[in-house]
Amino acid sequence: MQARQTLVALMVSMAVFYAAFFLFSRIWPPSAPTTRPAAEAGASRPSGGSTAQTRPAGEAFPTTGPAAEVVVIEGTAREPVALGGSDPKSPYPMLLEIDPRGADVTSAWIRGHYETVDRVKPYQILQPVDTVEGATAGHSFSTSVRFDHRRLTVPLADKVWTLDAAASTENRKVWTLRIELPGAAPLARVVKTYELSPQAPAAKTYDFKLSLRIENLSAEPARLIVTQRGSIGFKQEDPRYDDRYLIPGIRQGGSISTTKHMRADLLKAGDHSLGKDEGEQQVAWVADANKYFACIMAPIPPSGGTRPTISNVEAFTLTDRPEAPTASDMSFAFVTAPLSVDPGGAAELVFDCYLGPKSKTAFQKVAVYESRDYYAVMRAAYYLCAPAGLTGLMMGLLQVFHWVGAGNYGVAIIILVLVVRAILHPITKRAQVNMYKMQKNMARMAPKIEALKQKYANDRAAFNQAQMELWKEEGVNPAAGILSCLPMMLQVPIWAALWQALSSTIEMRHAPFDGWWIKDLAGPDALFSFSRGFDLPFISHYLSVGRVHSFNLLPFLLAVSQLLQMKYMPRATTGATTGPAADQMEQQRKIMMFMSVFFMVVLYNQPSGLLLYMMASNLFAVLEQWRIRKHLKELDEKKAAEPVAAGAASPGKPSGRRPGPTDQPRKPSWLERKWKEIQKQAEEARRIQSQRHRESK
């Protein structure tokens, strides 16, 4: 009957909450985002497949001056050019597809990582972005040059570049474009080079170099401003929320500072600056990332030269649609300070580009990654309840236990549970013993407390004072009950850090536990998938569960394990006991039932590795509680036998036992002293309030 009432109350509560949020959304609907004009949001490709150039706000692609005053000598080849490879036997870590129109990257695939758990298709880390139906408006690494001395801007993303076959090799592709003034007077030659480095086997590097060289072919000094776009087209990895973000790394002194920018932030605040070189501050790199992968662009000095000053790094989106697109339309652009180039001279801009997984191992073991603090890209995703130190410790332990557990991360998680439970066992045991004693004492004192309630029915302050004196006489410390929550409180940051580790450790992506049920410890267990996803009213949005794409069994097993843990928790009262102690136990039982259902719902789409940890922890807790119950039974039997042993001595004669340390008054603990202090302050406040009430009459 009580279980049915609890479930009915839970359902009614959820209905009330749903109705409240429904009314709230109707009365105060979210404001619709503003939409930029089509001229700013992006235009369609011209015939032939060229990419229309989208200008970030703040003149990232300046437009002052007509570009029609120059003539661009375009190439004739239109077929994309491949650089590198995604085959498992390729020496290169990635495959880049470069479009002659714009000499930009249309798509990129990462070797060794796959789209799904079946490991058939290589992971596509970059892809084109569509902003209007049937038209592609964004590729990665587009370029624009402004001839500031002539007030001319030449967007180069819609021009067909020529592949320099003589300068190109297997791991390097060189593209050229010649710009002339009317009358065939030469103005400039732009050279754009992609150079892909073979992967270091041990370090797992994912590097390519992007170089720009603008040669001044005119007879006058040139003043150039170069705008180089970064990556675009990351896909959303987490099914519950948009996990893509931009993060600039700003170096000042010997440290790197970062700020995280989500797409929603850009839509709310508008396109804005990510940083610039100013004084001792310098832009070290800018990253575009999702849950597991990142593109990090670091401007570096060209060979034998100095690095151009970055006057601004601008973040922007190609559209203002509120919904997150399949391929992210969020990107960034480096804008140089004006570069002075003599006749016959050249200006160079070089970037080291990392395009691959967010790997803690690589970021901390590869010297150049460590010197630039690429690990900050991962730290930016950590939350306050999961600090970087604890999350890093979880990652390290998982790696160690992965090696111990025969290369299985599921086994590593179970080993981690055993280690954590063993460390917390003394605290858990003491907390449950104290709670057991507290329950027995409260049950024993229930008649006396009830008598005090009747005696001081009209004087709450006097009742509290009398109850405190009763507790003192009986040797009961109410603060001991707080310790029962300590083991769970200590595990909360561990759960948060483990969740963050599962969301950040690339090795966990698509890592199976058994191979037929839990195929991906970093995602839901998905016993079987639905033909299409759907939203659950209230739950999907307001509880951040996200769309439901599959039936997940682990959340239900987690709820069962929590109920088992509640059932086998040591208790000093039975269902037949009445009074405050029994009422308190009944309230705790209802709360545990509610929390079991709540965890099942909220954690439905969470990584199966986290649920596996929590379920294994609950099951081991049941065994631990069985051992603690046995220990408590032994204590009760020992205490019941003590009066018999004492009565065996002759009346009036000492028992012969020497006084021990337990016979001396025990010094109150810090928690006991703090509890008494709080009670004293509360009692003083009640006394003053009662006195003021009497005076007012």
XYZ file of C-alpha atoms in Angstrom:
697
model
C 0.000 0.000 0.000
C 2.782 2.425 0.973
C 4.747 1.638 -2.197
C 1.659 2.308 -4.310
C 1.033 5.604 -2.527
C 4.660 6.608 -3.082
C 4.463 5.875 -6.808
C 1.165 7.769 -7.091
C 2.708 10.744 -5.271
C 5.718 10.627 -7.601
C 3.526 10.608 -10.709
C 1.395 13.470 -9.375
C 4.558 15.482 -8.591
C 5.900 14.972 -12.109
C 2.524 16.001 -13.558
C 2.514 19.184 -11.473
C 6.047 20.058 -12.533
C 5.250 19.390 -16.179
C 2.136 21.559 -16.020
C 4.092 24.371 -14.356
C 6.842 24.341 -16.966
C 4.288 24.086 -19.773
C 2.467 27.172 -18.498
C 5.773 28.976 -18.004
C 6.830 28.304 -21.596
C 3.455 29.531 -22.850
C 3.386 32.707 -20.754
C 7.070 33.595 -21.241
C 8.143 32.030 -24.550
C 11.821 32.348 -25.523
C 12.578 35.340 -27.684
C 13.209 34.592 -31.326
C 16.794 35.257 -32.458
C 17.418 37.995 -34.923
C 18.271 36.975 -38.466
C 20.995 38.700 -40.408
C 20.336 39.798 -43.966
C 21.145 37.274 -46.627
C 24.056 39.385 -47.772
C 25.718 38.918 -44.393
C 24.559 35.402 -43.561
C 26.050 33.936 -46.718
C 25.223 33.474 -50.375
C 24.987 30.446 -52.577
C 27.784 29.023 -54.652
C 28.097 30.299 -58.192
C 27.850 27.830 -61.012
C 30.849 25.571 -61.048
C 30.704 24.898 -57.335
C 32.649 27.834 -55.910
C 32.228 28.751 -52.281
C 30.592 32.080 -51.595
C 32.575 34.060 -49.059
C 30.783 34.801 -45.795
C 32.092 37.812 -43.938
C 32.350 37.677 -40.143
C 31.216 40.776 -38.335
C 33.769 43.423 -37.507
C 35.296 43.372 -41.003
C 37.094 40.025 -40.639
C 36.822 39.937 -44.427
C 36.964 43.707 -45.136
C 34.928 44.889 -48.089
C 35.999 48.518 -48.410
C 36.877 49.120 -52.050
C 35.614 47.275 -55.131
C 37.282 43.929 -55.826
C 36.328 44.292 -59.497
C 39.357 46.574 -60.013
C 41.618 43.505 -60.086
C 41.793 40.495 -62.403
C 42.435 37.055 -60.927
C 44.091 34.568 -63.261
C 42.278 31.342 -62.393
C 43.157 27.733 -63.072
C 41.154 25.235 -65.084
C 41.169 22.046 -62.975
C 37.978 21.466 -60.971
C 38.496 18.007 -59.414
C 39.287 17.838 -55.664
C 42.802 16.808 -54.675
C 43.476 14.294 -51.897
C 46.279 14.761 -49.380
C 47.203 11.937 -46.996
C 45.041 8.877 -46.392
C 42.488 7.331 -44.068
C 43.403 3.712 -44.778
C 44.693 1.863 -41.670
C 47.989 1.210 -43.463
C 48.529 4.862 -44.421
C 51.531 6.553 -42.792
C 49.513 9.754 -42.525
C 47.041 10.467 -39.711
C 44.322 11.970 -41.899
C 42.919 12.478 -45.363
C 42.301 16.053 -46.548
C 40.128 16.792 -49.569
C 41.186 20.111 -51.120
C 38.957 21.904 -53.594
C 40.754 23.873 -56.350
C 38.052 26.522 -56.002
C 39.320 28.401 -52.974
C 42.171 25.951 -52.309
C 40.268 25.216 -49.099
C 39.473 21.953 -47.340
C 36.004 20.607 -48.075
C 36.234 17.453 -45.932
C 38.685 15.656 -43.667
C 38.767 12.103 -42.312
C 40.793 10.835 -39.344
C 42.650 7.530 -39.593
C 42.136 5.079 -36.728
C 38.786 6.543 -35.621
C 35.393 5.596 -36.974
C 31.864 6.943 -37.345
C 30.173 4.050 -35.526
C 31.067 1.081 -33.356
C 31.110 -1.258 -36.354
C 34.375 0.457 -37.448
C 33.526 0.562 -41.141
C 33.702 4.233 -42.139
C 36.567 6.483 -40.993
C 35.524 9.430 -38.853
C 34.762 12.567 -40.877
C 35.972 15.407 -38.686
C 35.288 18.270 -41.160
C 32.547 18.612 -43.752
C 30.944 21.353 -45.877
C 28.337 23.574 -44.255
C 25.027 24.339 -45.964
C 23.371 27.612 -45.025
C 20.673 27.785 -47.693
C 18.870 24.897 -49.275
C 20.917 23.333 -52.049
C 23.893 25.673 -51.609
C 27.156 25.189 -49.756
C 28.411 28.321 -48.026
C 31.335 27.183 -45.921
C 34.574 25.251 -46.304
C 37.535 25.160 -43.958
C 40.671 27.325 -44.206
C 39.360 29.893 -46.705
C 41.570 32.944 -47.372
C 41.097 36.625 -48.145
C 43.714 39.319 -48.874
C 43.218 43.071 -48.574
C 45.542 45.396 -50.501
C 45.142 48.189 -48.009
C 47.319 50.673 -49.914
C 44.869 50.436 -52.820
C 41.755 49.917 -50.653
C 41.038 46.678 -52.482
C 39.775 43.437 -50.926
C 40.122 40.193 -52.863
C 38.183 37.210 -51.423
C 39.959 34.137 -52.767
C 37.473 31.437 -51.721
C 35.496 31.676 -54.986
C 38.556 31.639 -57.260
C 39.941 28.537 -58.964
C 43.543 28.043 -57.868
C 46.210 26.245 -59.851
C 47.989 23.209 -58.395
C 51.744 23.640 -58.761
C 52.638 20.087 -59.788
C 56.380 20.772 -59.787
C 56.404 21.990 -56.172
C 53.857 19.462 -54.899
C 54.774 16.056 -53.475
C 52.949 13.144 -51.880
C 52.662 14.924 -48.519
C 52.569 18.533 -49.804
C 50.162 20.352 -52.107
C 51.049 23.835 -53.374
C 48.373 26.102 -54.859
C 48.947 29.403 -56.652
C 46.836 32.331 -57.776
C 47.949 35.366 -59.758
C 46.294 38.779 -59.250
C 46.670 41.557 -61.826
C 45.497 45.112 -62.264
C 43.471 46.119 -65.345
C 45.758 46.179 -68.373
C 47.638 43.006 -67.276
C 49.819 44.913 -64.792
C 50.995 42.341 -62.207
C 49.909 42.994 -58.620
C 50.546 39.884 -56.513
C 50.984 36.142 -56.483
C 49.459 34.136 -53.660
C 50.887 30.733 -52.749
C 48.944 28.451 -50.412
C 50.597 25.254 -49.167
C 49.275 22.268 -47.203
C 52.033 20.037 -45.823
C 51.015 16.874 -44.001
C 53.380 15.222 -41.523
C 53.535 11.412 -41.170
C 52.161 10.181 -37.880
C 54.617 9.471 -35.078
C 53.652 5.897 -34.051
C 54.210 6.227 -30.304
C 52.994 9.801 -29.826
C 49.972 9.635 -32.160
C 50.503 13.061 -33.728
C 47.896 14.639 -36.034
C 49.622 17.604 -37.673
C 49.652 19.514 -40.916
C 51.091 22.910 -41.764
C 49.184 25.643 -43.597
C 51.377 28.336 -45.205
C 50.457 31.527 -47.067
C 52.914 33.562 -49.109
C 51.845 36.784 -50.827
C 54.460 38.030 -53.290
C 54.392 41.699 -54.298
C 54.727 41.768 -58.093
C 54.059 45.485 -58.446
C 56.618 48.301 -58.605
C 55.335 49.992 -55.445
C 55.407 49.040 -51.749
C 52.343 47.089 -50.686
C 50.385 47.159 -47.446
C 48.546 43.840 -46.962
C 46.018 42.496 -44.466
C 45.507 38.730 -44.556
C 42.405 37.019 -43.190
C 42.650 33.260 -42.695
C 39.607 31.274 -41.670
C 39.908 28.201 -39.454
C 37.994 24.933 -39.490
C 34.263 24.556 -39.936
C 31.845 21.651 -40.108
C 32.348 19.756 -36.826
C 29.490 17.368 -36.036
C 27.729 16.998 -32.702
C 29.038 13.972 -30.805
C 26.807 14.003 -27.712
C 23.149 13.092 -28.374
C 21.877 15.208 -25.445
C 23.272 18.660 -26.199
C 25.430 20.652 -28.608
C 28.957 19.864 -27.441
C 30.823 22.057 -29.963
C 32.708 25.151 -28.878
C 35.495 27.587 -29.739
C 38.342 28.280 -27.340
C 41.230 30.735 -27.762
C 44.536 30.163 -25.994
C 46.043 33.512 -24.977
C 49.646 33.444 -23.803
C 50.813 35.995 -21.280
C 54.131 35.378 -19.629
C 54.569 31.646 -19.268
C 50.909 30.664 -18.927
C 47.934 30.115 -21.231
C 44.492 31.487 -20.381
C 41.358 30.239 -22.112
C 37.681 31.113 -22.487
C 34.973 28.819 -23.831
C 32.503 30.053 -26.470
C 29.418 28.001 -27.379
C 27.309 28.605 -30.462
C 24.460 29.839 -28.274
C 26.823 32.459 -26.827
C 27.661 33.743 -30.313
C 23.990 33.911 -31.275
C 23.182 35.804 -28.096
C 26.100 38.240 -28.064
C 26.747 38.428 -31.807
C 30.033 37.834 -33.600
C 32.851 38.993 -31.402
C 36.596 38.935 -30.860
C 38.360 35.949 -29.299
C 41.588 37.864 -28.668
C 44.515 39.687 -30.253
C 48.224 40.385 -29.872
C 48.508 43.323 -27.520
C 51.477 44.255 -25.341
C 52.772 41.119 -23.601
C 49.601 39.237 -24.577
C 49.774 37.008 -27.652
C 47.330 34.657 -29.358
C 48.971 31.242 -28.961
C 46.268 29.234 -30.729
C 42.535 28.939 -31.379
C 40.633 25.644 -31.226
C 37.371 24.437 -32.711
C 36.237 21.313 -30.854
C 33.460 18.926 -29.993
C 33.284 16.219 -27.336
C 36.214 14.124 -28.593
C 37.913 15.925 -31.501
C 39.516 19.295 -32.151
C 41.190 21.484 -34.741
C 43.838 23.704 -33.120
C 45.480 26.419 -35.237
C 48.647 28.008 -33.876
C 50.264 30.906 -35.813
C 54.043 30.425 -35.879
C 56.999 32.360 -37.323
C 57.873 31.457 -40.942
C 61.304 30.028 -41.639
C 63.886 32.723 -41.028
C 61.271 35.363 -40.201
C 59.040 36.702 -37.472
C 55.418 35.927 -36.819
C 53.022 38.594 -38.108
C 51.024 40.408 -35.481
C 47.460 39.128 -35.097
C 45.265 42.210 -34.861
C 42.137 40.176 -34.148
C 40.654 36.681 -34.018
C 36.945 36.811 -34.727
C 34.341 34.168 -33.936
C 31.247 33.963 -36.117
C 28.412 31.764 -37.315
C 27.251 31.513 -40.915
C 23.576 31.563 -39.921
C 21.421 32.755 -37.035
C 19.200 29.684 -36.913
C 18.582 28.776 -33.253
C 18.765 25.020 -33.830
C 22.215 23.444 -33.909
C 23.023 22.341 -37.487
C 24.314 18.856 -38.250
C 27.602 20.337 -39.435
C 28.592 23.259 -37.231
C 28.423 26.653 -38.939
C 30.610 28.156 -36.218
C 34.167 29.157 -37.080
C 36.878 31.751 -36.486
C 39.238 33.872 -38.551
C 42.731 35.242 -37.927
C 43.205 38.836 -39.127
C 46.768 40.139 -39.370
C 47.949 43.646 -38.695
C 48.986 45.502 -41.894
C 52.070 43.875 -43.447
C 54.494 46.122 -45.346
C 55.972 44.412 -48.417
C 58.586 45.977 -50.674
C 58.480 45.521 -54.457
C 59.694 42.019 -55.212
C 59.291 41.023 -51.569
C 56.789 38.708 -49.888
C 54.719 38.409 -46.699
C 54.289 35.009 -45.049
C 51.757 33.611 -42.626
C 52.214 30.076 -41.251
C 50.009 27.927 -39.017
C 50.700 24.662 -37.229
C 47.390 22.799 -37.324
C 46.379 19.924 -35.095
C 43.390 18.035 -36.512
C 42.514 14.954 -34.499
C 41.309 13.509 -31.191
C 41.509 15.341 -27.878
C 44.069 13.011 -26.336
C 45.373 13.714 -22.844
C 48.241 11.306 -23.462
C 49.361 13.066 -26.649
C 48.816 16.590 -25.305
C 51.031 15.864 -22.299
C 53.689 13.672 -23.946
C 54.354 15.399 -27.291
C 56.779 18.209 -26.505
C 55.293 20.826 -28.840
C 51.728 20.089 -27.663
C 52.795 20.362 -24.041
C 54.706 23.608 -24.614
C 51.573 25.156 -26.159
C 49.324 23.637 -23.461
C 46.905 21.954 -25.866
C 45.508 20.108 -22.842
C 43.705 23.380 -22.019
C 41.286 22.507 -24.840
C 40.153 19.559 -22.694
C 40.244 21.439 -19.396
C 37.863 24.038 -20.820
C 35.125 21.379 -20.924
C 35.529 20.425 -17.254
C 32.979 21.593 -14.716
C 33.376 22.976 -11.216
C 32.155 19.738 -9.622
C 34.751 17.817 -11.668
C 38.030 19.728 -11.282
C 40.831 19.089 -13.737
C 43.032 17.403 -11.115
C 40.426 14.831 -10.116
C 39.347 14.239 -13.718
C 42.977 13.735 -14.713
C 43.387 11.263 -11.856
C 40.341 9.318 -13.059
C 41.783 9.216 -16.584
C 45.124 7.977 -15.272
C 43.532 5.287 -13.091
C 41.367 4.091 -15.973
C 44.460 3.751 -18.152
C 46.321 1.783 -15.453
C 43.356 -0.482 -14.703
C 42.783 -0.902 -18.447
C 46.237 -2.443 -18.634
C 45.564 -4.580 -15.539
C 42.120 -5.611 -16.819
C 43.401 -7.247 -20.012
C 42.635 -4.249 -22.213
C 38.955 -3.898 -21.257
C 37.740 -0.523 -20.004
C 34.604 -2.102 -18.505
C 36.801 -4.279 -16.300
C 38.894 -1.173 -15.534
C 35.756 0.607 -14.280
C 34.846 -2.330 -12.018
C 38.395 -2.378 -10.606
C 38.060 1.355 -9.976
C 34.847 0.661 -8.032
C 36.658 -1.866 -5.835
C 39.466 0.580 -5.122
C 37.085 3.435 -4.233
C 34.886 1.202 -2.042
C 37.974 -0.114 -0.241
C 39.226 3.418 0.437
C 35.821 4.575 1.690
C 35.082 1.394 3.686
C 36.235 2.726 7.090
C 34.103 5.852 6.662
C 31.131 3.839 5.376
C 31.360 1.374 8.235
C 31.573 4.045 10.896
C 28.716 6.015 9.342
C 26.390 3.013 9.221
C 27.314 1.902 12.760
C 26.578 5.423 14.025
C 23.284 5.504 12.149
C 22.338 2.101 13.549
C 23.071 3.251 17.101
C 21.211 6.479 16.488
C 18.138 4.589 15.314
C 18.219 2.319 18.366
C 18.584 5.267 20.711
C 15.776 7.193 19.036
C 13.528 4.140 19.218
C 14.400 3.711 22.892
C 13.755 7.370 23.686
C 10.566 7.646 21.617
C 8.198 7.378 24.636
C 10.157 10.016 26.572
C 10.190 12.399 23.601
C 6.463 11.887 23.107
C 5.917 12.724 26.787
C 7.966 15.925 26.372
C 5.846 16.910 23.346
C 2.683 16.596 25.412
C 4.229 18.438 28.351
C 5.465 21.381 26.288
C 2.785 21.334 23.627
C 2.464 25.138 23.655
C 6.119 26.063 24.212
C 8.393 25.041 21.361
C 11.496 26.590 22.906
C 11.007 24.741 26.181
C 10.474 21.456 24.308
C 13.709 21.901 22.325
C 15.625 22.666 25.511
C 14.165 19.629 27.285
C 14.904 17.399 24.265
C 18.546 18.552 24.201
C 18.867 17.761 27.903
C 17.340 14.324 27.308
C 19.801 13.625 24.509
C 22.635 14.687 26.782
C 21.451 12.454 29.617
C 21.061 9.468 27.311
C 24.418 10.087 25.590
C 22.853 10.568 22.175
C 24.521 12.770 19.557
C 22.085 13.800 16.779
C 24.997 15.043 14.684
C 26.139 11.445 14.215
C 23.340 10.988 11.705
C 25.019 13.453 9.376
C 27.907 11.017 8.926
C 25.600 8.569 7.151
C 25.542 10.916 4.144
C 29.314 11.352 4.089
C 30.193 8.315 1.897
C 27.714 9.391 -0.797
C 28.876 13.013 -0.578
C 32.467 11.859 -1.079
C 31.457 9.824 -4.134
C 29.608 12.669 -5.867
C 32.813 14.376 -7.125
C 34.116 10.931 -8.116
C 30.983 10.355 -10.218
C 31.333 13.814 -11.758
C 35.023 13.280 -12.519
C 34.337 9.840 -13.988
C 31.524 11.268 -16.131
C 33.912 13.949 -17.358
C 36.643 11.372 -17.972
C 34.237 9.263 -20.034
C 33.291 12.403 -21.974
C 36.921 13.390 -22.565
C 38.968 10.207 -22.924
C 39.132 9.422 -26.628
C 40.224 5.861 -25.838
C 36.796 5.298 -24.248
C 34.937 6.234 -27.440
C 33.516 3.035 -28.952
C 35.296 0.969 -26.262
C 33.137 -2.148 -25.636
C 32.529 -4.018 -22.400
C 31.180 -7.330 -23.694
C 30.889 -6.688 -27.431
C 27.214 -7.666 -27.834
C 25.321 -5.564 -25.282
C 27.511 -2.683 -24.069
C 29.400 -1.831 -27.242
C 30.321 1.752 -26.329
C 31.155 2.661 -22.724
C 31.150 6.353 -23.659
C 27.543 6.238 -24.885
C 24.203 4.712 -23.826
C 24.147 0.893 -23.759
C 21.407 0.826 -26.467
C 20.124 -2.742 -26.114
C 18.153 -2.059 -29.281
C 17.697 1.138 -31.307
C 14.514 2.787 -32.561
C 13.909 3.668 -36.190
C 13.920 7.344 -35.230
C 14.414 9.355 -32.066
C 11.687 11.061 -30.060
C 11.368 13.496 -27.160
C 9.778 12.675 -23.811
C 7.495 15.452 -22.523
C 9.221 17.557 -19.853
C 11.962 14.970 -19.346
C 13.941 15.400 -22.576
C 14.268 19.177 -22.307
C 13.940 20.265 -18.707
C 15.907 17.346 -17.224
C 18.531 17.510 -20.024
C 17.964 13.893 -21.003
C 17.856 14.652 -24.710
C 16.120 12.688 -27.458
C 15.555 8.987 -26.940
C 17.082 6.936 -29.761
C 17.216 3.494 -28.141
C 16.051 1.296 -25.283
C 18.731 1.447 -22.607
C 18.667 -1.356 -20.032
C 21.368 -0.100 -17.675
C 19.296 2.757 -16.142
C 16.629 0.237 -15.059
C 19.254 -2.107 -13.601
C 20.757 0.878 -11.781
C 17.384 1.639 -10.177
C 17.046 -2.007 -9.078
C 20.543 -1.970 -7.563
C 19.713 1.208 -5.646
C 16.558 -0.388 -4.245
C 18.567 -3.452 -3.215
C 21.097 -1.249 -1.473
C 18.268 0.503 0.381
C 16.708 -2.831 1.382
C 19.902 -4.245 2.875
C 20.961 -1.086 4.686
C 21.379 -1.813 8.444
C 18.321 -0.767 10.451
C 17.481 -0.845 14.100
C 13.709 -0.642 13.644
C 11.157 -2.894 11.970
C 7.971 -2.170 10.138
C 5.974 -2.839 13.302
C 7.755 -0.133 15.278
C 5.873 3.113 15.745
C 6.970 6.566 16.753
C 9.387 9.165 15.399
C 12.125 6.638 14.583
C 9.781 4.562 12.432
C 8.453 7.710 10.752
C 11.998 8.783 9.953
C 12.808 5.371 8.466
C 9.650 5.482 6.368
C 10.565 8.929 5.048
C 14.045 7.716 4.153
C 12.545 4.717 2.335
C 10.279 6.957 0.267
C 13.127 9.310 -0.549
C 15.284 6.395 -1.698
C 12.483 5.090 -3.915
C 12.013 8.525 -5.435
C 15.773 8.927 -5.991
C 15.957 5.512 -7.667
C 13.307 6.538 -10.195
C 14.829 10.005 -10.546
C 18.323 8.636 -11.272
C 16.868 6.170 -13.767
C 15.240 9.029 -15.693
C 17.988 11.650 -15.471
C 20.798 9.199 -16.303
C 18.913 7.478 -19.121
C 21.135 8.814 -21.921
C 24.335 9.067 -19.886
C 27.465 7.058 -20.809
C 27.045 3.382 -20.001
C 30.454 3.417 -18.322
C 29.134 5.825 -15.672
C 26.024 3.705 -15.060
C 28.188 0.583 -14.935
C 30.296 2.248 -12.243
C 27.283 3.294 -10.177
C 25.546 -0.083 -10.520
C 28.704 -2.010 -9.599
C 29.211 0.352 -6.658
C 25.662 -0.355 -5.444
C 26.111 -4.118 -5.746
C 29.409 -4.053 -3.890
C 27.724 -1.839 -1.296
C 25.127 -4.587 -0.735
C 27.950 -7.038 0.062
C 29.575 -4.434 2.266
C 26.314 -3.836 4.108
C 25.867 -7.569 4.624
C 29.257 -7.615 6.343
C 28.385 -4.530 8.423
C 25.042 -6.065 9.453
C 26.914 -9.139 10.609
C 29.300 -6.934 12.586
C 26.387 -5.072 14.208
C 24.752 -8.355 15.160
C 27.972 -9.443 16.870
C 28.088 -6.140 18.760
C 24.487 -6.591 19.929
C 25.187 -10.133 21.118
C 28.307 -9.008 22.925
C 26.461 -6.162 24.623
C 23.608 -8.497 25.638
C 26.119 -10.827 27.296
C 27.822 -8.093 29.341
C 25.214 -7.890 32.205
C 25.442 -11.676 32.690
C 29.202 -11.506 33.140
C 28.886 -8.567 35.499
C 26.244 -10.322 37.611
C 28.530 -13.295 38.222
C 30.572 -11.252 40.705
C 29.621 -11.248 44.396
C 27.407 -8.389 45.549
C 29.395 -5.499 46.897
C 32.672 -6.875 45.559
C 34.530 -5.437 42.652
C 34.457 -7.405 39.461
C 38.237 -7.303 39.227
C 38.181 -5.351 35.952
C 40.601 -2.461 35.785
C 39.241 0.841 34.585
C 40.051 1.281 30.904
C 40.121 4.226 28.567
C 36.459 3.722 27.787
C 35.560 4.485 31.394
C 36.889 8.043 31.064
C 34.678 10.842 29.746
C 35.053 11.047 25.982
C 36.120 14.354 24.505
C 33.436 15.683 22.139
C 34.382 15.634 18.464
C 34.467 18.747 16.267
C 31.161 17.740 14.674
C 29.526 17.322 18.100
C 30.831 20.680 19.293
C 29.640 22.368 16.097
C 26.206 20.791 16.437
C 25.861 21.972 20.032
C 26.961 25.449 19.022
C 24.328 25.594 16.266
C 21.665 24.332 18.653
C 22.673 26.925 21.225
C 22.469 29.726 18.660
C 19.088 28.485 17.440
C 17.785 28.264 20.999
C 18.984 31.788 21.740
C 17.231 33.066 18.625
C 13.988 31.334 19.647
C 14.252 32.791 23.164
C 14.674 36.332 21.842
C 11.784 35.848 19.428
C 9.527 34.534 22.222
C 10.483 37.454 24.449
C 9.692 39.991 21.707
C 6.385 38.247 21.098
C 5.439 38.507 24.775
C 6.489 42.171 24.913
C 4.391 42.986 21.853
C 1.323 41.707 23.703
